[in-house]
């Protein structure tokens, strides 16, 4: 995941109470991408809003697990499960 210059500010400012980022199709996630996801999570939490991830590919799951973030970031098997708040 390579954040664009507008990606982070746009999601931080999103008015919706709950944002789920669908990572289906993401082919690579590195420490910079993980840092961006954590930053978004913290920013939204500080605003009293929710942020979660859905449909992580195997490589992203491995990176999130190694970083120990599976207990911090809400992670869902797919967007449909996120709608029903059924964690992966």
PDB file of C-alpha atoms in Angstrom:
ATOM      1  CA  UNK A   1       0.000   0.000   0.000  1.00  0.00           C
ATOM      2  CA  UNK A   2       1.500   3.289  -1.069  1.00  0.00           C
ATOM      3  CA  UNK A   3      -0.520   6.184   0.317  1.00  0.00           C
ATOM      4  CA  UNK A   4      -1.236   8.980  -2.138  1.00  0.00           C
ATOM      5  CA  UNK A   5      -0.858  12.563  -1.018  1.00  0.00           C
ATOM      6  CA  UNK A   6      -4.648  12.924  -0.644  1.00  0.00           C
ATOM      7  CA  UNK A   7      -5.401   9.525   0.855  1.00  0.00           C
ATOM      8  CA  UNK A   8      -4.556  10.160   4.513  1.00  0.00           C
ATOM      9  CA  UNK A   9      -6.082  13.642   4.892  1.00  0.00           C
ATOM     10  CA  UNK A  10      -9.243  12.528   3.075  1.00  0.00           C
ATOM     11  CA  UNK A  11      -9.846   9.540   5.371  1.00  0.00           C
ATOM     12  CA  UNK A  12      -8.926  11.507   8.498  1.00  0.00           C
ATOM     13  CA  UNK A  13     -11.526  14.128   7.577  1.00  0.00           C
ATOM     14  CA  UNK A  14     -14.215  11.654   6.465  1.00  0.00           C
ATOM     15  CA  UNK A  15     -17.459  12.618   8.214  1.00  0.00           C
ATOM     16  CA  UNK A  16     -18.835   9.068   8.410  1.00  0.00           C
ATOM     17  CA  UNK A  17     -18.832   7.609  11.920  1.00  0.00           C
ATOM     18  CA  UNK A  18     -17.368   4.357  10.614  1.00  0.00           C
ATOM     19  CA  UNK A  19     -14.875   3.780   7.790  1.00  0.00           C
ATOM     20  CA  UNK A  20     -13.855   0.319   6.605  1.00  0.00           C
ATOM     21  CA  UNK A  21     -10.926   0.190   4.205  1.00  0.00           C
ATOM     22  CA  UNK A  22     -11.264  -2.700   1.736  1.00  0.00           C
ATOM     23  CA  UNK A  23      -7.755  -4.000   1.034  1.00  0.00           C
ATOM     24  CA  UNK A  24      -8.889  -6.593  -1.478  1.00  0.00           C
ATOM     25  CA  UNK A  25      -6.527  -6.324  -4.422  1.00  0.00           C
ATOM     26  CA  UNK A  26      -3.662  -4.773  -2.460  1.00  0.00           C
ATOM     27  CA  UNK A  27      -0.604  -6.719  -3.562  1.00  0.00           C
ATOM     28  CA  UNK A  28       1.925  -5.382  -1.049  1.00  0.00           C
ATOM     29  CA  UNK A  29       1.859  -3.776   2.396  1.00  0.00           C
ATOM     30  CA  UNK A  30       5.057  -2.576   4.046  1.00  0.00           C
ATOM     31  CA  UNK A  31       5.922  -0.750   7.256  1.00  0.00           C
ATOM     32  CA  UNK A  32       5.055   2.632   5.688  1.00  0.00           C
ATOM     33  CA  UNK A  33       1.597   1.319   4.804  1.00  0.00           C
ATOM     34  CA  UNK A  34       1.142  -0.112   8.290  1.00  0.00           C
ATOM     35  CA  UNK A  35       2.203   3.227   9.754  1.00  0.00           C
ATOM     36  CA  UNK A  36      -0.390   5.001   7.614  1.00  0.00           C
ATOM     37  CA  UNK A  37      -3.123   2.590   8.739  1.00  0.00           C
ATOM     38  CA  UNK A  38      -2.225   3.015  12.412  1.00  0.00           C
ATOM     39  CA  UNK A  39      -2.138   6.793  11.983  1.00  0.00           C
ATOM     40  CA  UNK A  40      -5.629   6.720  10.476  1.00  0.00           C
ATOM     41  CA  UNK A  41      -6.909   4.469  13.240  1.00  0.00           C
ATOM     42  CA  UNK A  42      -5.530   6.731  15.984  1.00  0.00           C
ATOM     43  CA  UNK A  43      -6.733   9.914  14.291  1.00  0.00           C
ATOM     44  CA  UNK A  44     -10.267   8.606  13.842  1.00  0.00           C
ATOM     45  CA  UNK A  45     -10.375   7.130  17.345  1.00  0.00           C
ATOM     46  CA  UNK A  46      -9.346  10.510  18.755  1.00  0.00           C
ATOM     47  CA  UNK A  47     -12.319  12.010  16.892  1.00  0.00           C
ATOM     48  CA  UNK A  48     -14.645   9.414  18.419  1.00  0.00           C
ATOM     49  CA  UNK A  49     -14.952   7.622  15.070  1.00  0.00           C
ATOM     50  CA  UNK A  50     -14.205   4.086  13.917  1.00  0.00           C
ATOM     51  CA  UNK A  51     -11.700   2.742  11.388  1.00  0.00           C
ATOM     52  CA  UNK A  52     -11.229  -0.869  10.367  1.00  0.00           C
ATOM     53  CA  UNK A  53      -9.776  -3.054   7.647  1.00  0.00           C
ATOM     54  CA  UNK A  54     -11.427  -5.681   5.464  1.00  0.00           C
ATOM     55  CA  UNK A  55     -10.307  -8.346   2.991  1.00  0.00           C
ATOM     56  CA  UNK A  56      -6.617  -8.311   3.810  1.00  0.00           C
ATOM     57  CA  UNK A  57      -4.568 -10.466   1.420  1.00  0.00           C
ATOM     58  CA  UNK A  58      -2.228 -13.052   2.994  1.00  0.00           C
ATOM     59  CA  UNK A  59       0.868 -10.842   2.752  1.00  0.00           C
ATOM     60  CA  UNK A  60      -0.905  -7.968   4.510  1.00  0.00           C
ATOM     61  CA  UNK A  61      -2.185 -10.317   7.229  1.00  0.00           C
ATOM     62  CA  UNK A  62       1.393 -11.484   7.820  1.00  0.00           C
ATOM     63  CA  UNK A  63       2.704  -7.902   8.093  1.00  0.00           C
ATOM     64  CA  UNK A  64      -0.099  -6.819  10.439  1.00  0.00           C
ATOM     65  CA  UNK A  65       0.475  -9.920  12.588  1.00  0.00           C
ATOM     66  CA  UNK A  66       4.252  -9.444  12.782  1.00  0.00           C
ATOM     67  CA  UNK A  67       3.673  -5.818  13.762  1.00  0.00           C
ATOM     68  CA  UNK A  68       1.270  -7.011  16.499  1.00  0.00           C
ATOM     69  CA  UNK A  69      -1.590  -4.879  15.219  1.00  0.00           C
ATOM     70  CA  UNK A  70      -4.252  -7.559  14.886  1.00  0.00           C
ATOM     71  CA  UNK A  71      -5.447  -6.667  18.399  1.00  0.00           C
ATOM     72  CA  UNK A  72      -5.424  -2.898  17.765  1.00  0.00           C
ATOM     73  CA  UNK A  73      -7.028  -2.548  14.342  1.00  0.00           C
ATOM     74  CA  UNK A  74     -10.475  -4.019  13.751  1.00  0.00           C
ATOM     75  CA  UNK A  75      -9.958  -6.548  10.947  1.00  0.00           C
ATOM     76  CA  UNK A  76     -12.790  -8.206   9.035  1.00  0.00           C
ATOM     77  CA  UNK A  77     -12.765 -11.100   6.597  1.00  0.00           C
ATOM     78  CA  UNK A  78     -14.628  -8.996   4.034  1.00  0.00           C
ATOM     79  CA  UNK A  79     -16.712  -5.829   3.741  1.00  0.00           C
ATOM     80  CA  UNK A  80     -19.929  -7.758   4.307  1.00  0.00           C
ATOM     81  CA  UNK A  81     -18.634  -9.042   7.656  1.00  0.00           C
ATOM     82  CA  UNK A  82     -17.569  -5.507   8.554  1.00  0.00           C
ATOM     83  CA  UNK A  83     -21.129  -4.355   7.912  1.00  0.00           C
ATOM     84  CA  UNK A  84     -22.295  -6.906  10.459  1.00  0.00           C
ATOM     85  CA  UNK A  85     -19.197  -6.316  12.622  1.00  0.00           C
ATOM     86  CA  UNK A  86     -18.120  -9.969  12.464  1.00  0.00           C
ATOM     87  CA  UNK A  87     -14.340  -9.902  13.009  1.00  0.00           C
ATOM     88  CA  UNK A  88     -12.015 -12.201  11.055  1.00  0.00           C
TER      89      UNK A  88
END
